[in-house]
Amino acid sequence: MRIWGLFYFLGYWGEQYMKADRNFWGKCITLFILIFLILSVNFYVLYSRVRDNAISGKQKEVMKAAMDFNYLLVESADAIRLISQTVEDMQREEASNKEILQFLEKESTIYGTTINRYFTGFYGYISGEYLDGVGWVPDDDFVPTERPWYVDACEAGGEVAYVSPYVDLQTQSVAMSLSKLLPDGEDVISMDITLDGMQRLLEEATIKNGWKYGMILDSAGMVVAHSEVSELGKNYRNDEDGIGGKFSDKMTKKSTDYAIVSYEGKRYVALSADVGNGWKTIAVIGAGDVLGSTGIMLIVFIIALIIIFTILVSFILSMRKQQLNEAHLYRQKNSLANIYDFAYLINLKDNTLTEMADINPEIKMLISDDNGNAQYTIRVIMDAITDVRYKSVVFDFINLSTLNERLEDKIVISKMFVSNKNEKYGIRFTPVERDDDGELISVILMAENLVNE
């Protein structure tokens, strides 16, 4: 009956153990997920901040370049306003077209030689006549009122009109016109400039800042300046599959000033800044040059995450092992209490013992001052319950100093004796743990009343 009771007891505790184990690992998984989420959120916040700071630094470079480009347009716009105002004043004073032409010729010479070397001359349509400040004579079929500089000026209604740039086939330079309608609603003053200055500044900015590409697009998507001269004059709106089309499309569709673009297996960061008049400066930079520090951060985060989880798992497993050992010891203690009169787990290394089964209260009183000394405690117990005729044999058996030799190749050693109440008893040692050299670390000592077996 005692054996069947033990099996039932172990089965019950095994079931409880499995339930507890499932609950434990469920909590561990929840903890892991929670820690992972907390770390991931914090990493994302830090990552975003570092990424934004890196992009912000490059964005300032693009904005500075855009300001330089804008200055060239503003300077030209100021010039056309000034000339238009002067011509308007001359008309009020009833100056002739000949006088106005002489003024345009004079100003074209001064402006082109001392102010803007990319300027090609002032001209206009005044009182039904085309006047050219650099002496260009148009063909007979030339109709000034049908030219883009005239049409755009009329549509602008007195504001400076930035006429769509074009590629000069002779010089292969990008040129553009700026024109302004005079108050009479018919006369127009215009000027031509080449964008070579803008091209030069862009090439310098591209090299200085380490950009892969630099480009300036007008409002229609035409390339008015590019670090690759062969791209000048192309319209990136019509080049969806090309690298320029991908970048310009991203930058015109996004509300932000940057975009990450993949092209031919490589990742780039495209940054833009407004030049003015709907024009955009776009800088294309290798993603590694901008986001290299974030890549290092990601690697460090993954390594740190692995280290943290390794430490956490090691700690949890260590804690779990301790819990299981304690639970196992507790179950052993309760099961042994039903079988043995007393049982002790003895640590031979530090000569201490742990009670695994309740013992007789009278024996407990005898060992109340044992101070945890294993050898002393079991000698007191055995001295109290052993018949005098068997004490010598029993004392030899419980000698802890000889256990290593006696249990060297055995899983149990036992001895029978008669108690002082003339009852048969059995006492045994069972090894529990050994070190790497095979030396005993701990054993269990059990005593059983054989009369009740």
PDB file of C-alpha atoms in Angstrom, residues 326-442:
ATOM      1  CA  GLU A 326      13.224  23.555  -4.031  1.00  0.00           C
ATOM      2  CA  ALA A 327       9.951  22.152  -5.328  1.00  0.00           C
ATOM      3  CA  HIS A 328      11.558  18.765  -5.896  1.00  0.00           C
ATOM      4  CA  LEU A 329      13.010  18.820  -2.413  1.00  0.00           C
ATOM      5  CA  TYR A 330       9.648  19.795  -1.003  1.00  0.00           C
ATOM      6  CA  ARG A 331       7.905  16.958  -2.824  1.00  0.00           C
ATOM      7  CA  GLN A 332      10.587  14.525  -1.708  1.00  0.00           C
ATOM      8  CA  LYS A 333      10.242  15.725   1.825  1.00  0.00           C
ATOM      9  CA  ASN A 334       6.486  15.205   1.836  1.00  0.00           C
ATOM     10  CA  SER A 335       6.658  11.841   0.105  1.00  0.00           C
ATOM     11  CA  LEU A 336       9.505  10.627   2.283  1.00  0.00           C
ATOM     12  CA  ALA A 337       7.584  11.643   5.372  1.00  0.00           C
ATOM     13  CA  ASN A 338       5.041   8.935   4.554  1.00  0.00           C
ATOM     14  CA  ILE A 339       7.711   6.261   4.137  1.00  0.00           C
ATOM     15  CA  TYR A 340      10.668   6.983   6.414  1.00  0.00           C
ATOM     16  CA  ASP A 341      10.977   7.901  10.051  1.00  0.00           C
ATOM     17  CA  PHE A 342      13.442  10.596   9.079  1.00  0.00           C
ATOM     18  CA  ALA A 343      15.428  11.656   6.037  1.00  0.00           C
ATOM     19  CA  TYR A 344      18.146  14.230   5.569  1.00  0.00           C
ATOM     20  CA  LEU A 345      19.875  15.770   2.567  1.00  0.00           C
ATOM     21  CA  ILE A 346      23.518  16.054   3.634  1.00  0.00           C
ATOM     22  CA  ASN A 347      26.031  18.364   1.979  1.00  0.00           C
ATOM     23  CA  LEU A 348      29.393  16.708   2.481  1.00  0.00           C
ATOM     24  CA  LYS A 349      31.385  19.722   1.321  1.00  0.00           C
ATOM     25  CA  ASP A 350      30.285  22.035   4.109  1.00  0.00           C
ATOM     26  CA  ASN A 351      29.018  19.384   6.569  1.00  0.00           C
ATOM     27  CA  THR A 352      25.443  20.721   6.639  1.00  0.00           C
ATOM     28  CA  LEU A 353      22.113  18.976   6.366  1.00  0.00           C
ATOM     29  CA  THR A 354      18.556  19.769   5.334  1.00  0.00           C
ATOM     30  CA  GLU A 355      15.551  18.002   6.805  1.00  0.00           C
ATOM     31  CA  MET A 356      13.595  16.132   4.140  1.00  0.00           C
ATOM     32  CA  ALA A 357      11.042  14.417   6.385  1.00  0.00           C
ATOM     33  CA  ASP A 358       9.539  15.282   9.739  1.00  0.00           C
ATOM     34  CA  ILE A 359      11.161  13.483  12.624  1.00  0.00           C
ATOM     35  CA  ASN A 360      10.066  12.507  16.086  1.00  0.00           C
ATOM     36  CA  PRO A 361       9.558  15.608  18.297  1.00  0.00           C
ATOM     37  CA  GLU A 362      11.690  13.950  20.963  1.00  0.00           C
ATOM     38  CA  ILE A 363      14.577  13.676  18.492  1.00  0.00           C
ATOM     39  CA  LYS A 364      14.087  17.281  17.452  1.00  0.00           C
ATOM     40  CA  MET A 365      14.598  18.320  21.042  1.00  0.00           C
ATOM     41  CA  LEU A 366      17.855  16.354  21.175  1.00  0.00           C
ATOM     42  CA  ILE A 367      19.289  18.126  18.117  1.00  0.00           C
ATOM     43  CA  SER A 368      17.978  21.626  18.807  1.00  0.00           C
ATOM     44  CA  ASP A 369      21.515  22.855  19.516  1.00  0.00           C
ATOM     45  CA  ASP A 370      23.305  21.026  16.694  1.00  0.00           C
ATOM     46  CA  ASN A 371      24.214  24.288  14.898  1.00  0.00           C
ATOM     47  CA  GLY A 372      23.616  22.554  11.542  1.00  0.00           C
ATOM     48  CA  ASN A 373      26.596  20.204  11.925  1.00  0.00           C
ATOM     49  CA  ALA A 374      25.651  17.175   9.843  1.00  0.00           C
ATOM     50  CA  GLN A 375      27.958  14.602  11.446  1.00  0.00           C
ATOM     51  CA  TYR A 376      27.042  15.695  14.955  1.00  0.00           C
ATOM     52  CA  THR A 377      23.288  15.743  14.235  1.00  0.00           C
ATOM     53  CA  ILE A 378      22.992  12.263  12.767  1.00  0.00           C
ATOM     54  CA  ARG A 379      25.206  10.824  15.548  1.00  0.00           C
ATOM     55  CA  VAL A 380      22.897  12.345  18.179  1.00  0.00           C
ATOM     56  CA  ILE A 381      19.832  10.937  16.399  1.00  0.00           C
ATOM     57  CA  MET A 382      21.258   7.452  15.980  1.00  0.00           C
ATOM     58  CA  ASP A 383      22.575   7.428  19.541  1.00  0.00           C
ATOM     59  CA  ALA A 384      19.064   8.267  20.763  1.00  0.00           C
ATOM     60  CA  ILE A 385      17.202   5.535  18.865  1.00  0.00           C
ATOM     61  CA  THR A 386      19.778   2.685  18.616  1.00  0.00           C
ATOM     62  CA  ASP A 387      20.036  -0.251  20.991  1.00  0.00           C
ATOM     63  CA  VAL A 388      23.381  -0.194  22.781  1.00  0.00           C
ATOM     64  CA  ARG A 389      24.403  -3.497  21.164  1.00  0.00           C
ATOM     65  CA  TYR A 390      24.295  -1.925  17.661  1.00  0.00           C
ATOM     66  CA  LYS A 391      25.666   1.516  18.368  1.00  0.00           C
ATOM     67  CA  SER A 392      29.236   0.724  17.366  1.00  0.00           C
ATOM     68  CA  VAL A 393      28.150  -0.719  14.008  1.00  0.00           C
ATOM     69  CA  VAL A 394      25.729   2.139  13.351  1.00  0.00           C
ATOM     70  CA  PHE A 395      28.289   4.804  14.259  1.00  0.00           C
ATOM     71  CA  ASP A 396      30.730   3.292  11.785  1.00  0.00           C
ATOM     72  CA  PHE A 397      28.017   3.260   9.122  1.00  0.00           C
ATOM     73  CA  ILE A 398      27.081   6.928   9.569  1.00  0.00           C
ATOM     74  CA  ASN A 399      30.695   8.089   9.453  1.00  0.00           C
ATOM     75  CA  LEU A 400      30.541  10.709   6.693  1.00  0.00           C
ATOM     76  CA  SER A 401      34.291  10.786   6.141  1.00  0.00           C
ATOM     77  CA  THR A 402      34.262   7.275   4.659  1.00  0.00           C
ATOM     78  CA  LEU A 403      31.234   7.667   2.378  1.00  0.00           C
ATOM     79  CA  ASN A 404      33.250   8.478  -0.751  1.00  0.00           C
ATOM     80  CA  GLU A 405      35.023   5.155  -0.551  1.00  0.00           C
ATOM     81  CA  ARG A 406      31.942   3.136   0.393  1.00  0.00           C
ATOM     82  CA  LEU A 407      29.680   4.711  -2.282  1.00  0.00           C
ATOM     83  CA  GLU A 408      32.320   4.787  -5.002  1.00  0.00           C
ATOM     84  CA  ASP A 409      30.601   2.290  -7.295  1.00  0.00           C
ATOM     85  CA  LYS A 410      27.230   1.985  -5.583  1.00  0.00           C
ATOM     86  CA  ILE A 411      23.903   3.732  -5.782  1.00  0.00           C
ATOM     87  CA  VAL A 412      22.939   2.821  -2.221  1.00  0.00           C
ATOM     88  CA  ILE A 413      24.434   1.312   0.943  1.00  0.00           C
ATOM     89  CA  SER A 414      22.314   0.172   3.878  1.00  0.00           C
ATOM     90  CA  LYS A 415      22.537  -1.274   7.357  1.00  0.00           C
ATOM     91  CA  MET A 416      19.979  -2.952   9.637  1.00  0.00           C
ATOM     92  CA  PHE A 417      19.912  -2.465  13.399  1.00  0.00           C
ATOM     93  CA  VAL A 418      17.620  -2.791  16.396  1.00  0.00           C
ATOM     94  CA  SER A 419      16.286   0.276  18.140  1.00  0.00           C
ATOM     95  CA  ASN A 420      16.206   0.832  21.868  1.00  0.00           C
ATOM     96  CA  LYS A 421      12.528  -0.155  21.651  1.00  0.00           C
ATOM     97  CA  ASN A 422      13.560  -3.516  20.214  1.00  0.00           C
ATOM     98  CA  GLU A 423      12.212  -2.655  16.731  1.00  0.00           C
ATOM     99  CA  LYS A 424      14.003  -3.482  13.502  1.00  0.00           C
ATOM    100  CA  TYR A 425      15.264  -0.471  11.561  1.00  0.00           C
ATOM    101  CA  GLY A 426      16.945   0.018   8.218  1.00  0.00           C
ATOM    102  CA  ILE A 427      19.256   2.927   7.480  1.00  0.00           C
ATOM    103  CA  ARG A 428      20.714   3.818   4.064  1.00  0.00           C
ATOM    104  CA  PHE A 429      22.795   6.377   2.193  1.00  0.00           C
ATOM    105  CA  THR A 430      22.020   7.308  -1.431  1.00  0.00           C
ATOM    106  CA  PRO A 431      24.296   9.592  -3.484  1.00  0.00           C
ATOM    107  CA  VAL A 432      22.638  12.709  -4.931  1.00  0.00           C
ATOM    108  CA  GLU A 433      25.394  14.743  -6.575  1.00  0.00           C
ATOM    109  CA  ARG A 434      29.064  14.317  -7.477  1.00  0.00           C
ATOM    110  CA  ASP A 435      31.668  16.777  -8.732  1.00  0.00           C
ATOM    111  CA  ASP A 436      33.668  16.437 -11.974  1.00  0.00           C
ATOM    112  CA  ASP A 437      36.201  14.207 -10.208  1.00  0.00           C
ATOM    113  CA  GLY A 438      33.509  11.828  -8.951  1.00  0.00           C
ATOM    114  CA  GLU A 439      33.745  13.044  -5.366  1.00  0.00           C
ATOM    115  CA  LEU A 440      30.451  13.110  -3.484  1.00  0.00           C
ATOM    116  CA  ILE A 441      28.879  16.514  -2.955  1.00  0.00           C
ATOM    117  CA  SER A 442      25.629  15.450  -1.306  1.00  0.00           C
TER     118      SER A 442
END
